[in-house]
mmCIF file of C-alpha atoms and ligand atoms in Angstrom:
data_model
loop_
_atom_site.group_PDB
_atom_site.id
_atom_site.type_symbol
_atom_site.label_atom_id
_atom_site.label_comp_id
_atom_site.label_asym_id
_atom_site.label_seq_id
_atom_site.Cartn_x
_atom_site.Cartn_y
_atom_site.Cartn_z
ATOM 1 C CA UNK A 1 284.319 184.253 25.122
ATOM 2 C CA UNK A 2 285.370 187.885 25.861
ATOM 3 C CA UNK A 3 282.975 190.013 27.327
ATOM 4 C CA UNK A 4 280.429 191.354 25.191
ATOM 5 C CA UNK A 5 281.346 195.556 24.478
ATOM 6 C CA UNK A 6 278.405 196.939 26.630
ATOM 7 C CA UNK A 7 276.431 194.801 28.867
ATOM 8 C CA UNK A 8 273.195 196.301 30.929
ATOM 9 C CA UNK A 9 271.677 194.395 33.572
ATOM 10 C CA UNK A 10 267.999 195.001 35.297
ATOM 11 C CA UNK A 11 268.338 198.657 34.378
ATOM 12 C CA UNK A 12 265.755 200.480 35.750
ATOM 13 C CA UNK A 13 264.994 204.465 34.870
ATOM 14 C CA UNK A 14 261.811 205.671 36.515
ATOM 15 C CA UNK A 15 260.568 209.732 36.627
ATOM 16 C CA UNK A 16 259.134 211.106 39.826
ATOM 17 C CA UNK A 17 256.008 212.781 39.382
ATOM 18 C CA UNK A 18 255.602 215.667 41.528
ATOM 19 C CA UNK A 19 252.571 217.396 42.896
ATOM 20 C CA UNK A 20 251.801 219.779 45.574
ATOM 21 C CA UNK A 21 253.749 223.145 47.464
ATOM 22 C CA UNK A 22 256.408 220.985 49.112
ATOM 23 C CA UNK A 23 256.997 218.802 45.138
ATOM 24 C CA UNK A 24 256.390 215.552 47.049
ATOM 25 C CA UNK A 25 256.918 212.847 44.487
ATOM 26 C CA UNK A 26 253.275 210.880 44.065
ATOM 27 C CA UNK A 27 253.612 208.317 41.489
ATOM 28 C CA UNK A 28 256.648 207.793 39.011
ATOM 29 C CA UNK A 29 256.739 207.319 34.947
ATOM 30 C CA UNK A 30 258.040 203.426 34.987
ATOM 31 C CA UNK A 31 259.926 204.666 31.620
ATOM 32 C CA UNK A 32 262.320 201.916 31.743
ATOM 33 C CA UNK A 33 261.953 198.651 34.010
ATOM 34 C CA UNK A 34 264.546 195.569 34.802
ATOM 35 C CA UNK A 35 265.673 195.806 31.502
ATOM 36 C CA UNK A 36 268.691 193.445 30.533
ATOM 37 C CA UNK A 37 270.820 193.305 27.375
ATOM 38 C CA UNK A 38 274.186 193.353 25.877
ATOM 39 C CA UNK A 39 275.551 194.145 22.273
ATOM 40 C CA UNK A 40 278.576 192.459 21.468
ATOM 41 C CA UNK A 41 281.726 194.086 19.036
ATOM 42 C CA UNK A 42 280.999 195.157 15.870
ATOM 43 C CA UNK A 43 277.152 194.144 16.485
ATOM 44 C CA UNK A 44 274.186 196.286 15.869
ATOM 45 C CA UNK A 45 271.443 195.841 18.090
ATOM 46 C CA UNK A 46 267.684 197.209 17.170
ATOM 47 C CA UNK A 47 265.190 198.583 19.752
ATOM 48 C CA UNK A 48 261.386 198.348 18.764
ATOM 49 C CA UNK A 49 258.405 199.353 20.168
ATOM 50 C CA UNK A 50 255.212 201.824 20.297
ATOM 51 C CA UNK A 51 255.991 205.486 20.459
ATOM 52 C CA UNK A 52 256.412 205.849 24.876
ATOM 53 C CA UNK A 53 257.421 202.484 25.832
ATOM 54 C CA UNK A 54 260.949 203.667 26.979
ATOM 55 C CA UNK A 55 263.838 203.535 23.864
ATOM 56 C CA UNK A 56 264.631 207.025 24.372
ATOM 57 C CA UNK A 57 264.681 206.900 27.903
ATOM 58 C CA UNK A 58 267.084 203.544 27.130
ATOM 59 C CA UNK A 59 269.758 205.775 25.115
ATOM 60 C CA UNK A 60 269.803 208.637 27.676
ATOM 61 C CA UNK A 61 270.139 206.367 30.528
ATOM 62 C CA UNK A 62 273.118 204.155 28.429
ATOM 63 C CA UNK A 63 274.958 208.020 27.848
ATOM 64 C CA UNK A 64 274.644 209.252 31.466
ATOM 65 C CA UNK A 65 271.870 211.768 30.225
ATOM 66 C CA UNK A 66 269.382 209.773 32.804
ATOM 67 C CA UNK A 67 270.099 208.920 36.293
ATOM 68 C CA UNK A 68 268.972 204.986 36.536
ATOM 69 C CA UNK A 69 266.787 203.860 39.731
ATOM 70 C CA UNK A 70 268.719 200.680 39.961
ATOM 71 C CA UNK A 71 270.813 198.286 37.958
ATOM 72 C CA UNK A 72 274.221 198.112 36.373
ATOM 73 C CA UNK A 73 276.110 198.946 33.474
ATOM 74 C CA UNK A 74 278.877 196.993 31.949
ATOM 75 C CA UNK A 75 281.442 198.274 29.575
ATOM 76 C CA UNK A 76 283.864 195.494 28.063
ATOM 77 C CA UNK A 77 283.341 194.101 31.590
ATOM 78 C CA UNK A 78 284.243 196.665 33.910
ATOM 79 C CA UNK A 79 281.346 198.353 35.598
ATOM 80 C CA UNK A 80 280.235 202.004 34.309
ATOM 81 C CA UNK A 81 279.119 204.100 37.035
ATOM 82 C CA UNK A 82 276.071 206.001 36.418
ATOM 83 C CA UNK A 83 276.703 209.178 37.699
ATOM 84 C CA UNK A 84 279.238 211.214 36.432
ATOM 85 C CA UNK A 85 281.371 209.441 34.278
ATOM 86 C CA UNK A 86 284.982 209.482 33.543
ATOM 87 C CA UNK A 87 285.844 211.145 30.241
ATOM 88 C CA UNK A 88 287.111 208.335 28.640
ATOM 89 C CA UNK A 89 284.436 205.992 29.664
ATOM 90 C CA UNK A 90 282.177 208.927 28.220
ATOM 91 C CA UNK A 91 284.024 209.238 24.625
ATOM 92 C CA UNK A 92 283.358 205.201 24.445
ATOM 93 C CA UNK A 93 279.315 205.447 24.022
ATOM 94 C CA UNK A 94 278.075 208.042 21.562
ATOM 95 C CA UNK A 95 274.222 209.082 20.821
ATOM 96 C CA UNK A 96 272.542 210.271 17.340
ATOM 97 C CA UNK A 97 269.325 212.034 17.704
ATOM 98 C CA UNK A 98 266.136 211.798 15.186
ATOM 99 C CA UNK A 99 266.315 215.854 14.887
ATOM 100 C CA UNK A 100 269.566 217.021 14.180
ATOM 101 C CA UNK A 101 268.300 220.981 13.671
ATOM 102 C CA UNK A 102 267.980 220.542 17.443
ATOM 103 C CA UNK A 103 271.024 218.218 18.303
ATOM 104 C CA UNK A 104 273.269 221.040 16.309
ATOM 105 C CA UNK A 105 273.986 224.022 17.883
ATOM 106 C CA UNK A 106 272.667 226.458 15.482
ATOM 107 C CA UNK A 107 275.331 229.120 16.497
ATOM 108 C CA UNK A 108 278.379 227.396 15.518
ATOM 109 C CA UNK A 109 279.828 226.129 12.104
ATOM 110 C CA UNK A 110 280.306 222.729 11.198
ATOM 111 C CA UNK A 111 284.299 223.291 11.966
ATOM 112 C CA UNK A 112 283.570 224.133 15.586
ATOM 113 C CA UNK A 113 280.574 221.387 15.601
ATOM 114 C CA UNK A 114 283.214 218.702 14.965
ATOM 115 C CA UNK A 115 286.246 219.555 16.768
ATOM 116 C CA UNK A 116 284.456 221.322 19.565
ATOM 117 C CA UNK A 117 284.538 217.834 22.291
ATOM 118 C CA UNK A 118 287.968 216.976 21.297
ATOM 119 C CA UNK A 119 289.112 220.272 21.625
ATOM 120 C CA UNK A 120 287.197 219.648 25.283
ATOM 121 C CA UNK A 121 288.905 216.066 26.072
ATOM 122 C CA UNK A 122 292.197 217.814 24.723
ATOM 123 C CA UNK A 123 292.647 215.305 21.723
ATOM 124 C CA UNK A 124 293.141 216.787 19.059
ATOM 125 C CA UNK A 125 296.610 215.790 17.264
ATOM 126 C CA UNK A 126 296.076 217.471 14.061
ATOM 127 C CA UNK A 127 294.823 220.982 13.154
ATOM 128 C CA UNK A 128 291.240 221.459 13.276
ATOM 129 C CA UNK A 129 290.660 222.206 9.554
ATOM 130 C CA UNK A 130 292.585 218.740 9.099
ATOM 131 C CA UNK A 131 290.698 216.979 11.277
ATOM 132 C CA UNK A 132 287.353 218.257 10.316
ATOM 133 C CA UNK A 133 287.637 217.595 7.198
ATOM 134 C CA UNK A 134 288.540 214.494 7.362
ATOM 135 C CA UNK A 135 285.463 213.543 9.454
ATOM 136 C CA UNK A 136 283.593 215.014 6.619
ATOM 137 C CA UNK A 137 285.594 212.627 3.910
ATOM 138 C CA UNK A 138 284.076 209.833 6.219
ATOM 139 C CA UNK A 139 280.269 210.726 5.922
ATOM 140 C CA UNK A 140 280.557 211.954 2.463
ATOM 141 C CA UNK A 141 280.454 215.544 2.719
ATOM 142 C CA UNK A 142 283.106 217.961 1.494
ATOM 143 C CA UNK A 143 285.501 220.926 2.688
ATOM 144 C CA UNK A 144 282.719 223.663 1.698
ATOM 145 C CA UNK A 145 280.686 222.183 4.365
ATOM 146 C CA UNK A 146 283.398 223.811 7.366
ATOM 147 C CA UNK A 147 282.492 227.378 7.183
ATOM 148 C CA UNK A 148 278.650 227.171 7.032
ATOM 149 C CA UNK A 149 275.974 226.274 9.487
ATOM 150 C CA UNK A 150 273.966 223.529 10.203
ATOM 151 C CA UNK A 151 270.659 225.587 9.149
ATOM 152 C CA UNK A 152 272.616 225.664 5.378
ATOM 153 C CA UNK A 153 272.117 221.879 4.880
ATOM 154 C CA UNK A 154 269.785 219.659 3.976
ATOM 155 C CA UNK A 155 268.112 217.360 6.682
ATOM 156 C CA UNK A 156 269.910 214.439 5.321
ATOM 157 C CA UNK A 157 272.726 216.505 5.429
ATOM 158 C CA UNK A 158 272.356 217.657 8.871
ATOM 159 C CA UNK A 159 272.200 213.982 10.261
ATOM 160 C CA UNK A 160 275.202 213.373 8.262
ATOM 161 C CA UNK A 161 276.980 216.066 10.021
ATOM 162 C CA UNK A 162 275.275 214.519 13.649
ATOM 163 C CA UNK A 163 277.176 211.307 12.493
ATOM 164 C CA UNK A 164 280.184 212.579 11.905
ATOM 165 C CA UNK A 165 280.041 214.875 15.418
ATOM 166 C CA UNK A 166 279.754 211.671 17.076
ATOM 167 C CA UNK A 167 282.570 209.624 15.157
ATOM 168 C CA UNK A 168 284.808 212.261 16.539
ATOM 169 C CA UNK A 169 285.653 210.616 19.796
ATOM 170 C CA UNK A 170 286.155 207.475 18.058
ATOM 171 C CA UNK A 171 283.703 206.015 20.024
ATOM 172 C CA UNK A 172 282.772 201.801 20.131
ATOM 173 C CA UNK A 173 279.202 202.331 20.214
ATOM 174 C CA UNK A 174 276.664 205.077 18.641
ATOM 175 C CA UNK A 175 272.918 204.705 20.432
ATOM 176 C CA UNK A 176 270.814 206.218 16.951
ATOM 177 C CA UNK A 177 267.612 207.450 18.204
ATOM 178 C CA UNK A 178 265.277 207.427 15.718
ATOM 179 C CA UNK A 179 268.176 209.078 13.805
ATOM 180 C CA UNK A 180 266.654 208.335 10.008
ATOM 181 C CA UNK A 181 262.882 208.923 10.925
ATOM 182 C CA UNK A 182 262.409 212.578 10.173
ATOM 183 C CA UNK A 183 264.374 211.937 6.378
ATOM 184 C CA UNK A 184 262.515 211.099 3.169
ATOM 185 C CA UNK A 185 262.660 207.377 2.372
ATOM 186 C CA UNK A 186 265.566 207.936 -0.214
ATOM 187 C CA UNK A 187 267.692 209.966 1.920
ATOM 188 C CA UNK A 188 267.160 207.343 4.766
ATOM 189 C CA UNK A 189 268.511 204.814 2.838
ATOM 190 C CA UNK A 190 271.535 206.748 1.627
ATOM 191 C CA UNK A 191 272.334 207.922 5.695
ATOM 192 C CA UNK A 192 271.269 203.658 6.563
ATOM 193 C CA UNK A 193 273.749 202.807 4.367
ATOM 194 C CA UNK A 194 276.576 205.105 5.258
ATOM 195 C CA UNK A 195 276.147 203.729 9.126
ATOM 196 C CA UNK A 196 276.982 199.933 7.683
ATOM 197 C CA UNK A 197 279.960 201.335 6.259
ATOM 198 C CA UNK A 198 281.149 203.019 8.914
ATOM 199 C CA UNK A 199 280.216 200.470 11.092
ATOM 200 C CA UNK A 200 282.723 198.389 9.089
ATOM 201 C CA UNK A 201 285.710 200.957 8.435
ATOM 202 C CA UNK A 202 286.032 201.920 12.176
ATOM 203 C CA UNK A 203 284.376 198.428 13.758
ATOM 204 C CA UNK A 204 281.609 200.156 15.475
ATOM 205 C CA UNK A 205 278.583 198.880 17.460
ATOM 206 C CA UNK A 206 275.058 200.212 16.913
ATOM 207 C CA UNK A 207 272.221 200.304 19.578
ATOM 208 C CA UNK A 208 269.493 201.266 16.999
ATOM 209 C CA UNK A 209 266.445 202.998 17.965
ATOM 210 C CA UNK A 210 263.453 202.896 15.722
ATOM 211 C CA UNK A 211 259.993 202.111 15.790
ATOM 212 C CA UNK A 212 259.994 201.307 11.867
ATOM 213 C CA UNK A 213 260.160 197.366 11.841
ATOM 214 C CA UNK A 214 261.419 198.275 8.192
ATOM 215 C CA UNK A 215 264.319 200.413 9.018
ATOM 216 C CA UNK A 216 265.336 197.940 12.049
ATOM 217 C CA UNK A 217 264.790 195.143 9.650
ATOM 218 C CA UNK A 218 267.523 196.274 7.408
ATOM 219 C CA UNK A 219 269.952 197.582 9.802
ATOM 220 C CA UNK A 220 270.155 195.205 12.637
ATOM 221 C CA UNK A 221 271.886 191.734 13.986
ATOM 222 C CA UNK A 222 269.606 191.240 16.908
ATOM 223 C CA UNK A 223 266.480 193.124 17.885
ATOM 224 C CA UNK A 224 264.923 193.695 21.396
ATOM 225 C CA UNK A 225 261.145 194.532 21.621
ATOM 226 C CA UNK A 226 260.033 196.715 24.255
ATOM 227 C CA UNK A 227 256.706 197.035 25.564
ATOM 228 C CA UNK A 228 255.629 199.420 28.663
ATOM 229 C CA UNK A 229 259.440 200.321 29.348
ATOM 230 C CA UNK A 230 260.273 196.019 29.319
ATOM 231 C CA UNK A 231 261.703 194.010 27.128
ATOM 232 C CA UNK A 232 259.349 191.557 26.000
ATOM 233 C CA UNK A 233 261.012 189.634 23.060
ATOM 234 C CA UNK A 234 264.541 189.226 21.932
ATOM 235 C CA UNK A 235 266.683 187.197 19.195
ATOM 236 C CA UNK A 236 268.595 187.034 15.898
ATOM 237 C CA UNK A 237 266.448 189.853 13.217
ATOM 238 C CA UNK A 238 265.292 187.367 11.426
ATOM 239 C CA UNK A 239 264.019 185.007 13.948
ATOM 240 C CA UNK A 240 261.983 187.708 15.685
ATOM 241 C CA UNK A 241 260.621 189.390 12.653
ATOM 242 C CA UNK A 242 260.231 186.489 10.971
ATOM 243 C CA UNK A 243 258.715 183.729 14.272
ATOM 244 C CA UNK A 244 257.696 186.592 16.452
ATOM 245 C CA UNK A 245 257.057 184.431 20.171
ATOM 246 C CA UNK A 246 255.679 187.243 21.936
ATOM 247 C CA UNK A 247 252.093 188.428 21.502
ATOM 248 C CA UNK A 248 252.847 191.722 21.145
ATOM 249 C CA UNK A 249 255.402 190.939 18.719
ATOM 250 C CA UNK A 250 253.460 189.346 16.202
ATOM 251 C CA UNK A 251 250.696 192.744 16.519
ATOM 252 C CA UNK A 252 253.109 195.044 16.118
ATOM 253 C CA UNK A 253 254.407 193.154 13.094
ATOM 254 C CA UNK A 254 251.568 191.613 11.352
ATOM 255 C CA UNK A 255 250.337 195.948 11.069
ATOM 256 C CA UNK A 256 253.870 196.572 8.688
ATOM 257 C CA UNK A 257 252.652 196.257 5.203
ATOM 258 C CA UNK A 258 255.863 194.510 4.059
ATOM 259 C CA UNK A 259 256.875 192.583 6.554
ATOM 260 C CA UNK A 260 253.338 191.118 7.520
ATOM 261 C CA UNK A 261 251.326 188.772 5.848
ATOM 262 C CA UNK A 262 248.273 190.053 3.566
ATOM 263 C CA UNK A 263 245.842 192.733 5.257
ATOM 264 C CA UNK A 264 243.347 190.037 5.836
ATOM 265 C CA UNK A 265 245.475 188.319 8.091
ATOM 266 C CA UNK A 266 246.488 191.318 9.922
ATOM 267 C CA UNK A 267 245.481 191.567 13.539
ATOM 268 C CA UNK A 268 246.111 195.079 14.372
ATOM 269 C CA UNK A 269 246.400 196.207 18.102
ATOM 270 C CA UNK A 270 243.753 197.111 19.804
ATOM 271 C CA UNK A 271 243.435 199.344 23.058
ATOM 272 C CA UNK A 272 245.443 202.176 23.767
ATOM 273 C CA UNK A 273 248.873 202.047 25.686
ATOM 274 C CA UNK A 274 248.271 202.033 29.582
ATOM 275 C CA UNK A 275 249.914 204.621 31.023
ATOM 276 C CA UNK A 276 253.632 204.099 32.291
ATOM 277 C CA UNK A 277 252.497 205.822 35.552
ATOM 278 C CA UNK A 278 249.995 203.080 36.016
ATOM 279 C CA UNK A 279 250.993 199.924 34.492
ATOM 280 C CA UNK A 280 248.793 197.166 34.251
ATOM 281 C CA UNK A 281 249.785 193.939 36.990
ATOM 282 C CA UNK A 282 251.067 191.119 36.304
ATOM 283 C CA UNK A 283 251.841 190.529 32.668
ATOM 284 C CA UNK A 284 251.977 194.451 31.527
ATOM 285 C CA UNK A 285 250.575 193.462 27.853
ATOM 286 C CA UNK A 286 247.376 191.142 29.125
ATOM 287 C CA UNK A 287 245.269 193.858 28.761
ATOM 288 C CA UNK A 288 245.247 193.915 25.183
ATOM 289 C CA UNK A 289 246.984 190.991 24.427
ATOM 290 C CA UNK A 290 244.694 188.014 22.220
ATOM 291 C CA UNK A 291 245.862 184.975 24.429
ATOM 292 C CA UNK A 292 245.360 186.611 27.747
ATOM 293 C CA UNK A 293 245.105 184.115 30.192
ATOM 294 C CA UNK A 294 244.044 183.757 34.128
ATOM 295 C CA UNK A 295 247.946 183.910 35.498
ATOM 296 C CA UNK A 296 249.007 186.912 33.402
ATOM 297 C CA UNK A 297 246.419 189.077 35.353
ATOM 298 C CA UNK A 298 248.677 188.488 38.460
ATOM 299 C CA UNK A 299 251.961 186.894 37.266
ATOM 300 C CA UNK A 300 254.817 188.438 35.902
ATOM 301 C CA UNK A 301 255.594 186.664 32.887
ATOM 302 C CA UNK A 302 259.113 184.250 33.220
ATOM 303 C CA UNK A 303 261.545 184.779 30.434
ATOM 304 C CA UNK A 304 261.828 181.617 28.382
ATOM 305 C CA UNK A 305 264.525 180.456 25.850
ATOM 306 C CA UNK A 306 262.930 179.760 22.658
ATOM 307 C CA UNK A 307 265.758 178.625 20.533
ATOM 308 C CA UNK A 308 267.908 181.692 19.735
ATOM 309 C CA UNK A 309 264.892 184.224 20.934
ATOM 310 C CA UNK A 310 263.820 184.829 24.483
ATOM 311 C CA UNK A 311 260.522 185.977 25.550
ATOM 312 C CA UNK A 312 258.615 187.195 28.369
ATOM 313 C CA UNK A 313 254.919 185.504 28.107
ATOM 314 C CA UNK A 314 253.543 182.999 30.173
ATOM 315 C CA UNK A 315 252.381 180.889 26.939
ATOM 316 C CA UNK A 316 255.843 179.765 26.776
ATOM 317 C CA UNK A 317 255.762 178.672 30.583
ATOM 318 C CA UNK A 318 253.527 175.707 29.718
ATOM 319 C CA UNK A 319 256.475 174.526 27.475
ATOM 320 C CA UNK A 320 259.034 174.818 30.447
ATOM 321 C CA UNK A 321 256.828 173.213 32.959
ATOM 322 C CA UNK A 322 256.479 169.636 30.176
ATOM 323 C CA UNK A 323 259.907 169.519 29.508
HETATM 324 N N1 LIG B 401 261.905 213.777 31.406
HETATM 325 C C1 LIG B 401 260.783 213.052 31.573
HETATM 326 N N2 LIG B 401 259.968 213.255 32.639
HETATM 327 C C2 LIG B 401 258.839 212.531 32.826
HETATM 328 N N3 LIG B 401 258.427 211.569 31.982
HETATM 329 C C3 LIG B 401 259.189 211.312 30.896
HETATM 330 C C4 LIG B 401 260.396 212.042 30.627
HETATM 331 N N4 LIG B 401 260.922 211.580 29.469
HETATM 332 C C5 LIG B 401 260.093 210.606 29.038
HETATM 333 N N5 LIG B 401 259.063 210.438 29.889
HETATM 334 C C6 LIG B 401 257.961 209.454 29.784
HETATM 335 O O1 LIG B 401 258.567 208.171 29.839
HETATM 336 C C7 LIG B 401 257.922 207.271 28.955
HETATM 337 C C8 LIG B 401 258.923 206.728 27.975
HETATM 338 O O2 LIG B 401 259.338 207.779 27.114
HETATM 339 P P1 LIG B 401 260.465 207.614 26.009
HETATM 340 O O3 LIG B 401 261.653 206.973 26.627
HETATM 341 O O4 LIG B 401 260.663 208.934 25.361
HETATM 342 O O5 LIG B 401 259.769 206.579 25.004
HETATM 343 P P2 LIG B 401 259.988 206.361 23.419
HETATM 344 O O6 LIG B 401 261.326 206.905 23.057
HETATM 345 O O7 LIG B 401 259.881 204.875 23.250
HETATM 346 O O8 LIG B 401 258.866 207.063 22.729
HETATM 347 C C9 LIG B 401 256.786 208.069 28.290
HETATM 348 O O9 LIG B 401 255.610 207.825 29.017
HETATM 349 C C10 LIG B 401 257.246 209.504 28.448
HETATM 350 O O10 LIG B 401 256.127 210.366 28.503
HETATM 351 MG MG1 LIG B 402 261.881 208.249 21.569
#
């Protein structure tokens, strides 16, 4: 099998915190810990989890925007180094933000917004207008759009324009970061759907950030499920929405309306997040995880195959040690 279009392995992305005259660093935000995945051609690949448990951090650390502590980075293979990167390594991984009134420079128009980085990487083969517009064609906006400014459009708009800026490159992979969260339900759908087809007409690859179960539901191949800047639980969509393994999982599913089963067999989370500064030992959920046991106050959890899913959780370590 070929290798997979971007592989990450034990990436780790932690931010000093500094105190004191001299900024000596005294603790760090464990934003994103040993995390491992990969997201194979023409695959979309959802990240879930709790507002703070690292996605963002994920994205910016996947584009260069964040420094990593440790770990590597694979492109098709061939190992991306994580400082600064060369240009064409940088064109190949694209990211969508959730607000695109900030992701837009206000001051320019959408001509210069498009054309602008391949003007930069010195690729542009056609005339601007030309190739602006057709950038528009491909997220469904027309030539008025060119001349006016991203504060002119609608929000929907706005992200369609994000989507187009980062087709530009013709990139393999777009990281969306919460990039359909701040639109009305109706609008997300019509911007959801225009990332399928895209994903189709120019065989793209989608690491998709969202912390609607909904939204991931519809849009992704595989999901990963972060918890406390780790991936806990991983698999085919349908096998982790609809088997979650991993205690946390099956809270942070069973509270989605349509997706869970009926309110009274909801078992919402309880507790409050620890903080990534100070995470908990051992098994990083047993604090407020339902099956707690004796181990995952000490233990870091082993990750276990579970037919197509894996998961972190020592309840699944019991399984391992009878077979
Ligand atoms: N630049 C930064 N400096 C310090 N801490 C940060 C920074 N960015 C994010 N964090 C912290 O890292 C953790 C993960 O944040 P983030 O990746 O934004 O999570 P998410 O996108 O899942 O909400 C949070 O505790 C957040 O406060
Ligand atoms: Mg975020």
């Amino acid at each position: 099998m070929s290798a997979p279009l971007l592989e990450v392995k034990g990436l780790t992305t932690w931010y000093p915190i500094r105190r004191g005259v001299w900024s000596r660093t005294v603790r760090h935000v464990q934003a994103l810990t040993d995390v491992s995945l990969a997201i194979q051609e023409g695959e979309t690949l959802g990240i879930v989890g709790e507002s703070g448990c690292g996605k963002t951090t994920l994205g910016r650390t996947l584009v260069g925007l964040e420094r990593p502590m440790a770990g590597a980075m694979l492109l098709r293979g061939a190992v991306l180094p994580a400082g600064i990167r060369p240009a064409a390594l940088q064109r190949q991984v694209q990211m969508i933000f959730q607000d695109p009134a900030a992701a837009l420079n206000p001051r320019l128009t959408v001509l210069d917004l498009l054309t602008e980085a391949l003007a930069y990487h010195g690729l542009l083969t056609e005339s601007r207008e030309a190739t602006a517009l057709q950038l528009l064609r491909d997220v469904g906006l027309d030539g008025a759009a060119l001349h006016r400014y991203p504060f002119e459009f609608s929000g929907g708009q706005r992200q369609r324009i994000s989507v187009a800026r980062a087709l530009a490159l013709r990139p393999s992979l777009i990281i969306c970061d919460e990039a359909v969260s701040a639109l009305d339900v109706s609008v997300q759908a019509q911007v959801l759907n225009l990332l399928m087809d895209l994903k189709e007409k120019y065989r793209l690859s989608y690491l998709f950030i969202s912390h609607d179960i909904n939204v991931v539901r519809f849009i992704a191949d595989r999901v990963a499920v972060m918890y406390l800047g780790r991936i806990v639980e991983e698999g085919p969509t349908e096998d982790v929405i609809g088997s979650p393994a991993h205690p946390y999982t099956q809270a942070l599913i069973s509270a989605v309306p349509a997706v869970g089963r009926e309110a009274s067999a909801r078992r919402p989370l309880g507790g409050e997040l620890p903080s990534p500064s100070r995470p908990p030992a051992g098994c990083p959920f047993h604090p407020r995880c339902p099956s707690a046991m004796e181990i995952c106050k000490t233990a870091a959890p082993p990750t276990i195959s579970k037919g197509a899913q894996k998961v972190s959780c020592h309840l699944y370590s019991r399984d391992l040690s009878s077979q």
